[in-house]
Amino acid sequence: MKSDTENFTKGDNIYQKQNKFYYSHPRPLLTVDNIIYIKNTKKILLIKRKNDPFKGYWALPGGYMEMHEKISGAALRELKEETGLSLSNLKFFKYFDTVKRDPRDRTITFVFYDVLDEEVKVYAASDSKETKWLEIKAIKKLAFDHGKILNEFLTYLKEQHR
């Protein structure tokens, strides 16, 4: 016999247990990525990944949104966790939702950015092995689709300054 807090609806592939709903169909995961750009030196803040996939590759600082936070809060948290950098003025750039952009799972990333006048001190933390300000021309290959994201952002910056 089912308790009052456990109800199943088979037709919709939904069940409820202890006032939480669970769905049997797959759902995408939400991630954030941050572009921190130094306009005077044309450098970008990147992290070197400590873990697979793309272990050892440079990447934009970012990660998964947690269930209790807003997407903008996830961007601020991930930036601080991976680089030690606390910013309060991140702006939303755009989202990227290519189906196989992450080999682990179906993810949709929301990209935030800030443009700074000069470099600030950063350090590697969380799942980053190294954190560094890199000149755009020195960047070869980035993890995931971060090269595409960065190229679209640089195009956006050029269009803003025409």
PDB file of N, CA, C and O in Angstrom, residues 30-109:
ATOM      1  N   LEU A  30      22.208  22.136 -16.753  1.00  0.00           N
ATOM      2  CA  LEU A  30      22.553  23.525 -17.008  1.00  0.00           C
ATOM      3  C   LEU A  30      23.940  23.818 -16.468  1.00  0.00           C
ATOM      4  O   LEU A  30      24.274  23.427 -15.350  1.00  0.00           O
ATOM      5  N   THR A  31      24.732  24.494 -17.291  1.00  0.00           N
ATOM      6  CA  THR A  31      26.077  24.892 -16.884  1.00  0.00           C
ATOM      7  C   THR A  31      26.255  26.381 -17.148  1.00  0.00           C
ATOM      8  O   THR A  31      25.441  27.008 -17.836  1.00  0.00           O
ATOM      9  N   VAL A  32      27.329  26.915 -16.592  1.00  0.00           N
ATOM     10  CA  VAL A  32      27.701  28.308 -16.834  1.00  0.00           C
ATOM     11  C   VAL A  32      29.154  28.340 -17.269  1.00  0.00           C
ATOM     12  O   VAL A  32      29.950  27.478 -16.896  1.00  0.00           O
ATOM     13  N   ASP A  33      29.498  29.318 -18.067  1.00  0.00           N
ATOM     14  CA  ASP A  33      30.884  29.598 -18.434  1.00  0.00           C
ATOM     15  C   ASP A  33      31.079  31.098 -18.347  1.00  0.00           C
ATOM     16  O   ASP A  33      30.146  31.871 -18.596  1.00  0.00           O
ATOM     17  N   ASN A  34      32.289  31.503 -17.971  1.00  0.00           N
ATOM     18  CA  ASN A  34      32.597  32.917 -17.779  1.00  0.00           C
ATOM     19  C   ASN A  34      33.726  33.359 -18.694  1.00  0.00           C
ATOM     20  O   ASN A  34      34.749  32.681 -18.782  1.00  0.00           O
ATOM     21  N   ILE A  35      33.528  34.495 -19.346  1.00  0.00           N
ATOM     22  CA  ILE A  35      34.580  35.124 -20.140  1.00  0.00           C
ATOM     23  C   ILE A  35      34.959  36.413 -19.415  1.00  0.00           C
ATOM     24  O   ILE A  35      34.134  37.325 -19.293  1.00  0.00           O
ATOM     25  N   ILE A  36      36.190  36.460 -18.942  1.00  0.00           N
ATOM     26  CA  ILE A  36      36.708  37.663 -18.296  1.00  0.00           C
ATOM     27  C   ILE A  36      37.827  38.182 -19.204  1.00  0.00           C
ATOM     28  O   ILE A  36      38.832  37.504 -19.403  1.00  0.00           O
ATOM     29  N   TYR A  37      37.609  39.344 -19.761  1.00  0.00           N
ATOM     30  CA  TYR A  37      38.451  39.898 -20.820  1.00  0.00           C
ATOM     31  C   TYR A  37      39.129  41.173 -20.331  1.00  0.00           C
ATOM     32  O   TYR A  37      38.486  42.040 -19.738  1.00  0.00           O
ATOM     33  N   ILE A  38      40.432  41.278 -20.597  1.00  0.00           N
ATOM     34  CA  ILE A  38      41.185  42.495 -20.294  1.00  0.00           C
ATOM     35  C   ILE A  38      41.314  43.278 -21.596  1.00  0.00           C
ATOM     36  O   ILE A  38      41.996  42.839 -22.531  1.00  0.00           O
ATOM     37  N   LYS A  39      40.660  44.425 -21.672  1.00  0.00           N
ATOM     38  CA  LYS A  39      40.616  45.143 -22.954  1.00  0.00           C
ATOM     39  C   LYS A  39      41.951  45.734 -23.373  1.00  0.00           C
ATOM     40  O   LYS A  39      42.260  45.779 -24.548  1.00  0.00           O
ATOM     41  N   ASN A  40      42.773  46.187 -22.434  1.00  0.00           N
ATOM     42  CA  ASN A  40      44.046  46.823 -22.793  1.00  0.00           C
ATOM     43  C   ASN A  40      45.071  45.833 -23.340  1.00  0.00           C
ATOM     44  O   ASN A  40      45.831  46.162 -24.244  1.00  0.00           O
ATOM     45  N   THR A  41      45.095  44.632 -22.781  1.00  0.00           N
ATOM     46  CA  THR A  41      46.099  43.648 -23.198  1.00  0.00           C
ATOM     47  C   THR A  41      45.515  42.532 -24.060  1.00  0.00           C
ATOM     48  O   THR A  41      46.245  41.665 -24.518  1.00  0.00           O
ATOM     49  N   LYS A  42      44.201  42.538 -24.241  1.00  0.00           N
ATOM     50  CA  LYS A  42      43.503  41.506 -25.012  1.00  0.00           C
ATOM     51  C   LYS A  42      43.804  40.107 -24.473  1.00  0.00           C
ATOM     52  O   LYS A  42      44.175  39.199 -25.216  1.00  0.00           O
ATOM     53  N   LYS A  43      43.639  39.980 -23.162  1.00  0.00           N
ATOM     54  CA  LYS A  43      43.841  38.681 -22.513  1.00  0.00           C
ATOM     55  C   LYS A  43      42.510  38.159 -21.978  1.00  0.00           C
ATOM     56  O   LYS A  43      41.594  38.932 -21.671  1.00  0.00           O
ATOM     57  N   ILE A  44      42.456  36.843 -21.865  1.00  0.00           N
ATOM     58  CA  ILE A  44      41.275  36.141 -21.356  1.00  0.00           C
ATOM     59  C   ILE A  44      41.705  35.307 -20.163  1.00  0.00           C
ATOM     60  O   ILE A  44      42.782  34.698 -20.182  1.00  0.00           O
ATOM     61  N   LEU A  45      40.847  35.236 -19.170  1.00  0.00           N
ATOM     62  CA  LEU A  45      41.110  34.388 -18.016  1.00  0.00           C
ATOM     63  C   LEU A  45      40.690  32.956 -18.345  1.00  0.00           C
ATOM     64  O   LEU A  45      39.541  32.702 -18.714  1.00  0.00           O
ATOM     65  N   LEU A  46      41.645  32.034 -18.250  1.00  0.00           N
ATOM     66  CA  LEU A  46      41.375  30.621 -18.531  1.00  0.00           C
ATOM     67  C   LEU A  46      41.854  29.760 -17.373  1.00  0.00           C
ATOM     68  O   LEU A  46      42.734  30.158 -16.611  1.00  0.00           O
ATOM     69  N   ILE A  47      41.269  28.585 -17.291  1.00  0.00           N
ATOM     70  CA  ILE A  47      41.719  27.587 -16.322  1.00  0.00           C
ATOM     71  C   ILE A  47      42.220  26.374 -17.076  1.00  0.00           C
ATOM     72  O   ILE A  47      41.752  26.083 -18.180  1.00  0.00           O
ATOM     73  N   LYS A  48      43.182  25.668 -16.510  1.00  0.00           N
ATOM     74  CA  LYS A  48      43.612  24.388 -17.071  1.00  0.00           C
ATOM     75  C   LYS A  48      42.860  23.318 -16.289  1.00  0.00           C
ATOM     76  O   LYS A  48      42.923  23.267 -15.059  1.00  0.00           O
ATOM     77  N   ARG A  49      42.135  22.471 -17.005  1.00  0.00           N
ATOM     78  CA  ARG A  49      41.278  21.473 -16.363  1.00  0.00           C
ATOM     79  C   ARG A  49      42.087  20.403 -15.653  1.00  0.00           C
ATOM     80  O   ARG A  49      43.044  19.873 -16.201  1.00  0.00           O
ATOM     81  N   LYS A  50      41.646  20.084 -14.443  1.00  0.00           N
ATOM     82  CA  LYS A  50      42.301  19.070 -13.626  1.00  0.00           C
ATOM     83  C   LYS A  50      41.741  17.671 -13.917  1.00  0.00           C
ATOM     84  O   LYS A  50      42.403  16.672 -13.706  1.00  0.00           O
ATOM     85  N   ASN A  51      40.495  17.619 -14.398  1.00  0.00           N
ATOM     86  CA  ASN A  51      39.798  16.337 -14.568  1.00  0.00           C
ATOM     87  C   ASN A  51      39.324  16.127 -16.005  1.00  0.00           C
ATOM     88  O   ASN A  51      39.186  17.073 -16.768  1.00  0.00           O
ATOM     89  N   ASP A  52      39.061  14.877 -16.330  1.00  0.00           N
ATOM     90  CA  ASP A  52      38.434  14.538 -17.602  1.00  0.00           C
ATOM     91  C   ASP A  52      36.975  14.968 -17.558  1.00  0.00           C
ATOM     92  O   ASP A  52      36.405  15.073 -16.479  1.00  0.00           O
ATOM     93  N   PRO A  53      36.367  15.207 -18.687  1.00  0.00           N
ATOM     94  CA  PRO A  53      36.980  15.194 -20.013  1.00  0.00           C
ATOM     95  C   PRO A  53      37.840  16.443 -20.237  1.00  0.00           C
ATOM     96  O   PRO A  53      37.703  17.422 -19.521  1.00  0.00           O
ATOM     97  N   PHE A  54      38.694  16.362 -21.195  1.00  0.00           N
ATOM     98  CA  PHE A  54      39.595  17.459 -21.564  1.00  0.00           C
ATOM     99  C   PHE A  54      40.594  17.797 -20.459  1.00  0.00           C
ATOM    100  O   PHE A  54      40.987  18.952 -20.302  1.00  0.00           O
ATOM    101  N   LYS A  55      41.013  16.795 -19.723  1.00  0.00           N
ATOM    102  CA  LYS A  55      42.021  16.994 -18.681  1.00  0.00           C
ATOM    103  C   LYS A  55      43.274  17.612 -19.309  1.00  0.00           C
ATOM    104  O   LYS A  55      43.756  17.155 -20.333  1.00  0.00           O
ATOM    105  N   GLY A  56      43.783  18.691 -18.687  1.00  0.00           N
ATOM    106  CA  GLY A  56      44.974  19.363 -19.183  1.00  0.00           C
ATOM    107  C   GLY A  56      44.720  20.422 -20.238  1.00  0.00           C
ATOM    108  O   GLY A  56      45.638  21.129 -20.632  1.00  0.00           O
ATOM    109  N   TYR A  57      43.491  20.556 -20.707  1.00  0.00           N
ATOM    110  CA  TYR A  57      43.144  21.576 -21.701  1.00  0.00           C
ATOM    111  C   TYR A  57      42.782  22.880 -20.996  1.00  0.00           C
ATOM    112  O   TYR A  57      42.245  22.879 -19.886  1.00  0.00           O
ATOM    113  N   TRP A  58      43.021  23.989 -21.685  1.00  0.00           N
ATOM    114  CA  TRP A  58      42.546  25.274 -21.205  1.00  0.00           C
ATOM    115  C   TRP A  58      41.050  25.376 -21.459  1.00  0.00           C
ATOM    116  O   TRP A  58      40.552  24.862 -22.461  1.00  0.00           O
ATOM    117  N   ALA A  59      40.350  26.047 -20.540  1.00  0.00           N
ATOM    118  CA  ALA A  59      38.899  26.183 -20.645  1.00  0.00           C
ATOM    119  C   ALA A  59      38.464  27.488 -19.995  1.00  0.00           C
ATOM    120  O   ALA A  59      39.192  28.083 -19.186  1.00  0.00           O
ATOM    121  N   LEU A  60      37.280  27.908 -20.332  1.00  0.00           N
ATOM    122  CA  LEU A  60      36.667  29.045 -19.635  1.00  0.00           C
ATOM    123  C   LEU A  60      36.280  28.576 -18.233  1.00  0.00           C
ATOM    124  O   LEU A  60      35.839  27.435 -18.067  1.00  0.00           O
ATOM    125  N   PRO A  61      36.409  29.430 -17.223  1.00  0.00           N
ATOM    126  CA  PRO A  61      35.974  29.030 -15.887  1.00  0.00           C
ATOM    127  C   PRO A  61      34.456  28.843 -15.860  1.00  0.00           C
ATOM    128  O   PRO A  61      33.723  29.688 -16.368  1.00  0.00           O
ATOM    129  N   GLY A  62      34.024  27.742 -15.306  1.00  0.00           N
ATOM    130  CA  GLY A  62      32.588  27.483 -15.245  1.00  0.00           C
ATOM    131  C   GLY A  62      32.291  26.112 -14.683  1.00  0.00           C
ATOM    132  O   GLY A  62      33.188  25.393 -14.251  1.00  0.00           O
ATOM    133  N   GLY A  63      31.028  25.757 -14.704  1.00  0.00           N
ATOM    134  CA  GLY A  63      30.618  24.455 -14.191  1.00  0.00           C
ATOM    135  C   GLY A  63      29.113  24.349 -14.082  1.00  0.00           C
ATOM    136  O   GLY A  63      28.368  25.162 -14.640  1.00  0.00           O
ATOM    137  N   TYR A  64      28.676  23.353 -13.335  1.00  0.00           N
ATOM    138  CA  TYR A  64      27.254  23.048 -13.221  1.00  0.00           C
ATOM    139  C   TYR A  64      26.518  23.985 -12.269  1.00  0.00           C
ATOM    140  O   TYR A  64      27.039  24.373 -11.225  1.00  0.00           O
ATOM    141  N   MET A  65      25.291  24.314 -12.643  1.00  0.00           N
ATOM    142  CA  MET A  65      24.411  25.056 -11.757  1.00  0.00           C
ATOM    143  C   MET A  65      23.889  24.091 -10.695  1.00  0.00           C
ATOM    144  O   MET A  65      23.537  22.947 -11.006  1.00  0.00           O
ATOM    145  N   GLU A  66      23.852  24.537  -9.459  1.00  0.00           N
ATOM    146  CA  GLU A  66      23.302  23.718  -8.377  1.00  0.00           C
ATOM    147  C   GLU A  66      21.799  23.974  -8.269  1.00  0.00           C
ATOM    148  O   GLU A  66      21.298  25.023  -8.688  1.00  0.00           O
ATOM    149  N   MET A  67      21.086  23.020  -7.708  1.00  0.00           N
ATOM    150  CA  MET A  67      19.629  23.076  -7.674  1.00  0.00           C
ATOM    151  C   MET A  67      19.069  24.272  -6.900  1.00  0.00           C
ATOM    152  O   MET A  67      17.982  24.742  -7.191  1.00  0.00           O
ATOM    153  N   HIS A  68      19.789  24.791  -5.951  1.00  0.00           N
ATOM    154  CA  HIS A  68      19.272  25.871  -5.100  1.00  0.00           C
ATOM    155  C   HIS A  68      19.600  27.273  -5.611  1.00  0.00           C
ATOM    156  O   HIS A  68      19.219  28.249  -4.983  1.00  0.00           O
ATOM    157  N   GLU A  69      20.304  27.398  -6.734  1.00  0.00           N
ATOM    158  CA  GLU A  69      20.769  28.717  -7.154  1.00  0.00           C
ATOM    159  C   GLU A  69      20.212  29.141  -8.500  1.00  0.00           C
ATOM    160  O   GLU A  69      19.784  28.324  -9.298  1.00  0.00           O
ATOM    161  N   LYS A  70      20.246  30.437  -8.719  1.00  0.00           N
ATOM    162  CA  LYS A  70      19.910  31.000 -10.025  1.00  0.00           C
ATOM    163  C   LYS A  70      21.121  30.830 -10.936  1.00  0.00           C
ATOM    164  O   LYS A  70      22.247  30.679 -10.466  1.00  0.00           O
ATOM    165  N   ILE A  71      20.894  30.915 -12.226  1.00  0.00           N
ATOM    166  CA  ILE A  71      21.982  30.721 -13.182  1.00  0.00           C
ATOM    167  C   ILE A  71      23.061  31.802 -13.015  1.00  0.00           C
ATOM    168  O   ILE A  71      24.244  31.521 -13.110  1.00  0.00           O
ATOM    169  N   SER A  72      22.666  33.032 -12.734  1.00  0.00           N
ATOM    170  CA  SER A  72      23.649  34.104 -12.535  1.00  0.00           C
ATOM    171  C   SER A  72      24.468  33.857 -11.263  1.00  0.00           C
ATOM    172  O   SER A  72      25.664  34.157 -11.231  1.00  0.00           O
ATOM    173  N   GLY A  73      23.839  33.298 -10.252  1.00  0.00           N
ATOM    174  CA  GLY A  73      24.563  32.953  -9.023  1.00  0.00           C
ATOM    175  C   GLY A  73      25.568  31.843  -9.260  1.00  0.00           C
ATOM    176  O   GLY A  73      26.658  31.837  -8.680  1.00  0.00           O
ATOM    177  N   ALA A  74      25.213  30.896 -10.124  1.00  0.00           N
ATOM    178  CA  ALA A  74      26.131  29.810 -10.469  1.00  0.00           C
ATOM    179  C   ALA A  74      27.365  30.366 -11.172  1.00  0.00           C
ATOM    180  O   ALA A  74      28.489  29.916 -10.920  1.00  0.00           O
ATOM    181  N   ALA A  75      27.174  31.350 -12.042  1.00  0.00           N
ATOM    182  CA  ALA A  75      28.312  31.958 -12.747  1.00  0.00           C
ATOM    183  C   ALA A  75      29.270  32.625 -11.761  1.00  0.00           C
ATOM    184  O   ALA A  75      30.487  32.428 -11.841  1.00  0.00           O
ATOM    185  N   LEU A  76      28.737  33.376 -10.821  1.00  0.00           N
ATOM    186  CA  LEU A  76      29.572  34.031  -9.810  1.00  0.00           C
ATOM    187  C   LEU A  76      30.295  33.011  -8.940  1.00  0.00           C
ATOM    188  O   LEU A  76      31.487  33.145  -8.666  1.00  0.00           O
ATOM    189  N   ARG A  77      29.569  31.970  -8.523  1.00  0.00           N
ATOM    190  CA  ARG A  77      30.154  30.939  -7.661  1.00  0.00           C
ATOM    191  C   ARG A  77      31.273  30.186  -8.373  1.00  0.00           C
ATOM    192  O   ARG A  77      32.364  30.005  -7.831  1.00  0.00           O
ATOM    193  N   GLU A  78      31.021  29.743  -9.603  1.00  0.00           N
ATOM    194  CA  GLU A  78      32.030  28.986 -10.350  1.00  0.00           C
ATOM    195  C   GLU A  78      33.275  29.829 -10.623  1.00  0.00           C
ATOM    196  O   GLU A  78      34.390  29.327 -10.534  1.00  0.00           O
ATOM    197  N   LEU A  79      33.090  31.096 -10.935  1.00  0.00           N
ATOM    198  CA  LEU A  79      34.234  31.971 -11.170  1.00  0.00           C
ATOM    199  C   LEU A  79      35.100  32.064  -9.913  1.00  0.00           C
ATOM    200  O   LEU A  79      36.318  31.924  -9.979  1.00  0.00           O
ATOM    201  N   LYS A  80      34.472  32.251  -8.776  1.00  0.00           N
ATOM    202  CA  LYS A  80      35.216  32.355  -7.519  1.00  0.00           C
ATOM    203  C   LYS A  80      35.845  31.013  -7.144  1.00  0.00           C
ATOM    204  O   LYS A  80      37.010  30.961  -6.741  1.00  0.00           O
ATOM    205  N   GLU A  81      35.102  29.923  -7.300  1.00  0.00           N
ATOM    206  CA  GLU A  81      35.626  28.598  -6.934  1.00  0.00           C
ATOM    207  C   GLU A  81      36.851  28.213  -7.766  1.00  0.00           C
ATOM    208  O   GLU A  81      37.788  27.633  -7.238  1.00  0.00           O
ATOM    209  N   GLU A  82      36.851  28.515  -9.038  1.00  0.00           N
ATOM    210  CA  GLU A  82      37.921  28.052  -9.916  1.00  0.00           C
ATOM    211  C   GLU A  82      39.085  29.024 -10.054  1.00  0.00           C
ATOM    212  O   GLU A  82      40.179  28.612 -10.419  1.00  0.00           O
ATOM    213  N   THR A  83      38.846  30.315  -9.770  1.00  0.00           N
ATOM    214  CA  THR A  83      39.901  31.308 -10.001  1.00  0.00           C
ATOM    215  C   THR A  83      40.185  32.205  -8.804  1.00  0.00           C
ATOM    216  O   THR A  83      41.146  32.974  -8.839  1.00  0.00           O
ATOM    217  N   GLY A  84      39.321  32.163  -7.790  1.00  0.00           N
ATOM    218  CA  GLY A  84      39.458  33.061  -6.646  1.00  0.00           C
ATOM    219  C   GLY A  84      38.962  34.465  -6.933  1.00  0.00           C
ATOM    220  O   GLY A  84      39.021  35.340  -6.080  1.00  0.00           O
ATOM    221  N   LEU A  85      38.444  34.701  -8.135  1.00  0.00           N
ATOM    222  CA  LEU A  85      38.024  36.035  -8.549  1.00  0.00           C
ATOM    223  C   LEU A  85      36.562  36.288  -8.173  1.00  0.00           C
ATOM    224  O   LEU A  85      35.679  35.524  -8.547  1.00  0.00           O
ATOM    225  N   SER A  86      36.338  37.358  -7.421  1.00  0.00           N
ATOM    226  CA  SER A  86      34.983  37.769  -7.045  1.00  0.00           C
ATOM    227  C   SER A  86      34.608  39.011  -7.831  1.00  0.00           C
ATOM    228  O   SER A  86      35.209  40.062  -7.642  1.00  0.00           O
ATOM    229  N   LEU A  87      33.639  38.874  -8.697  1.00  0.00           N
ATOM    230  CA  LEU A  87      33.122  40.008  -9.460  1.00  0.00           C
ATOM    231  C   LEU A  87      31.627  40.133  -9.180  1.00  0.00           C
ATOM    232  O   LEU A  87      30.968  39.138  -8.901  1.00  0.00           O
ATOM    233  N   SER A  88      31.120  41.332  -9.280  1.00  0.00           N
ATOM    234  CA  SER A  88      29.693  41.516  -9.015  1.00  0.00           C
ATOM    235  C   SER A  88      28.931  42.019 -10.233  1.00  0.00           C
ATOM    236  O   SER A  88      27.728  42.176 -10.178  1.00  0.00           O
ATOM    237  N   ASN A  89      29.639  42.262 -11.343  1.00  0.00           N
ATOM    238  CA  ASN A  89      28.989  42.877 -12.490  1.00  0.00           C
ATOM    239  C   ASN A  89      29.023  41.996 -13.741  1.00  0.00           C
ATOM    240  O   ASN A  89      29.203  42.499 -14.846  1.00  0.00           O
ATOM    241  N   LEU A  90      28.880  40.684 -13.578  1.00  0.00           N
ATOM    242  CA  LEU A  90      28.846  39.810 -14.754  1.00  0.00           C
ATOM    243  C   LEU A  90      27.602  40.104 -15.572  1.00  0.00           C
ATOM    244  O   LEU A  90      26.519  40.314 -15.030  1.00  0.00           O
ATOM    245  N   LYS A  91      27.780  40.104 -16.889  1.00  0.00           N
ATOM    246  CA  LYS A  91      26.670  40.337 -17.796  1.00  0.00           C
ATOM    247  C   LYS A  91      26.406  39.059 -18.601  1.00  0.00           C
ATOM    248  O   LYS A  91      27.339  38.356 -18.953  1.00  0.00           O
ATOM    249  N   PHE A  92      25.150  38.808 -18.904  1.00  0.00           N
ATOM    250  CA  PHE A  92      24.799  37.638 -19.698  1.00  0.00           C
ATOM    251  C   PHE A  92      25.159  37.903 -21.156  1.00  0.00           C
ATOM    252  O   PHE A  92      24.799  38.934 -21.723  1.00  0.00           O
ATOM    253  N   PHE A  93      25.874  36.945 -21.774  1.00  0.00           N
ATOM    254  CA  PHE A  93      26.226  37.033 -23.184  1.00  0.00           C
ATOM    255  C   PHE A  93      25.207  36.272 -24.028  1.00  0.00           C
ATOM    256  O   PHE A  93      24.428  36.844 -24.759  1.00  0.00           O
ATOM    257  N   LYS A  94      25.204  34.957 -23.933  1.00  0.00           N
ATOM    258  CA  LYS A  94      24.242  34.120 -24.660  1.00  0.00           C
ATOM    259  C   LYS A  94      24.349  32.682 -24.172  1.00  0.00           C
ATOM    260  O   LYS A  94      25.235  32.356 -23.398  1.00  0.00           O
ATOM    261  N   TYR A  95      23.455  31.838 -24.647  1.00  0.00           N
ATOM    262  CA  TYR A  95      23.533  30.425 -24.287  1.00  0.00           C
ATOM    263  C   TYR A  95      23.981  29.621 -25.502  1.00  0.00           C
ATOM    264  O   TYR A  95      23.825  30.038 -26.643  1.00  0.00           O
ATOM    265  N   PHE A  96      24.559  28.443 -25.217  1.00  0.00           N
ATOM    266  CA  PHE A  96      25.006  27.521 -26.259  1.00  0.00           C
ATOM    267  C   PHE A  96      24.385  26.165 -25.954  1.00  0.00           C
ATOM    268  O   PHE A  96      24.540  25.649 -24.842  1.00  0.00           O
ATOM    269  N   ASP A  97      23.701  25.603 -26.948  1.00  0.00           N
ATOM    270  CA  ASP A  97      22.937  24.380 -26.693  1.00  0.00           C
ATOM    271  C   ASP A  97      23.139  23.284 -27.734  1.00  0.00           C
ATOM    272  O   ASP A  97      22.288  22.411 -27.902  1.00  0.00           O
ATOM    273  N   THR A  98      24.287  23.291 -28.414  1.00  0.00           N
ATOM    274  CA  THR A  98      24.574  22.217 -29.356  1.00  0.00           C
ATOM    275  C   THR A  98      24.463  20.883 -28.621  1.00  0.00           C
ATOM    276  O   THR A  98      24.964  20.743 -27.499  1.00  0.00           O
ATOM    277  N   VAL A  99      23.821  19.917 -29.249  1.00  0.00           N
ATOM    278  CA  VAL A  99      23.478  18.677 -28.566  1.00  0.00           C
ATOM    279  C   VAL A  99      24.676  17.950 -27.970  1.00  0.00           C
ATOM    280  O   VAL A  99      24.629  17.509 -26.836  1.00  0.00           O
ATOM    281  N   LYS A 100      25.772  17.831 -28.662  1.00  0.00           N
ATOM    282  CA  LYS A 100      26.915  17.059 -28.138  1.00  0.00           C
ATOM    283  C   LYS A 100      28.079  17.955 -27.739  1.00  0.00           C
ATOM    284  O   LYS A 100      29.238  17.600 -27.907  1.00  0.00           O
ATOM    285  N   ARG A 101      27.784  19.101 -27.154  1.00  0.00           N
ATOM    286  CA  ARG A 101      28.844  20.047 -26.770  1.00  0.00           C
ATOM    287  C   ARG A 101      29.659  19.546 -25.588  1.00  0.00           C
ATOM    288  O   ARG A 101      30.758  20.003 -25.354  1.00  0.00           O
ATOM    289  N   ASP A 102      29.123  18.619 -24.809  1.00  0.00           N
ATOM    290  CA  ASP A 102      29.815  18.039 -23.661  1.00  0.00           C
ATOM    291  C   ASP A 102      29.692  16.519 -23.775  1.00  0.00           C
ATOM    292  O   ASP A 102      28.578  16.001 -23.858  1.00  0.00           O
ATOM    293  N   PRO A 103      30.821  15.798 -23.797  1.00  0.00           N
ATOM    294  CA  PRO A 103      30.743  14.340 -23.979  1.00  0.00           C
ATOM    295  C   PRO A 103      30.130  13.599 -22.787  1.00  0.00           C
ATOM    296  O   PRO A 103      29.763  12.446 -22.912  1.00  0.00           O
ATOM    297  N   ARG A 104      29.996  14.247 -21.642  1.00  0.00           N
ATOM    298  CA  ARG A 104      29.467  13.580 -20.453  1.00  0.00           C
ATOM    299  C   ARG A 104      27.950  13.458 -20.468  1.00  0.00           C
ATOM    300  O   ARG A 104      27.401  12.482 -19.968  1.00  0.00           O
ATOM    301  N   ASP A 105      27.288  14.475 -20.987  1.00  0.00           N
ATOM    302  CA  ASP A 105      25.839  14.517 -20.873  1.00  0.00           C
ATOM    303  C   ASP A 105      25.300  15.643 -21.743  1.00  0.00           C
ATOM    304  O   ASP A 105      26.060  16.420 -22.308  1.00  0.00           O
ATOM    305  N   ARG A 106      24.004  15.741 -21.816  1.00  0.00           N
ATOM    306  CA  ARG A 106      23.339  16.821 -22.551  1.00  0.00           C
ATOM    307  C   ARG A 106      23.363  18.073 -21.680  1.00  0.00           C
ATOM    308  O   ARG A 106      22.731  18.118 -20.636  1.00  0.00           O
ATOM    309  N   THR A 107      24.124  19.079 -22.100  1.00  0.00           N
ATOM    310  CA  THR A 107      24.239  20.298 -21.310  1.00  0.00           C
ATOM    311  C   THR A 107      23.912  21.528 -22.149  1.00  0.00           C
ATOM    312  O   THR A 107      24.149  21.552 -23.355  1.00  0.00           O
ATOM    313  N   ILE A 108      23.368  22.508 -21.479  1.00  0.00           N
ATOM    314  CA  ILE A 108      23.142  23.825 -22.059  1.00  0.00           C
ATOM    315  C   ILE A 108      23.911  24.793 -21.182  1.00  0.00           C
ATOM    316  O   ILE A 108      23.725  24.816 -19.965  1.00  0.00           O
ATOM    317  N   THR A 109      24.808  25.566 -21.789  1.00  0.00           N
ATOM    318  CA  THR A 109      25.600  26.503 -20.998  1.00  0.00           C
ATOM    319  C   THR A 109      25.138  27.932 -21.222  1.00  0.00           C
ATOM    320  O   THR A 109      24.771  28.317 -22.332  1.00  0.00           O
TER     321      THR A 109
END
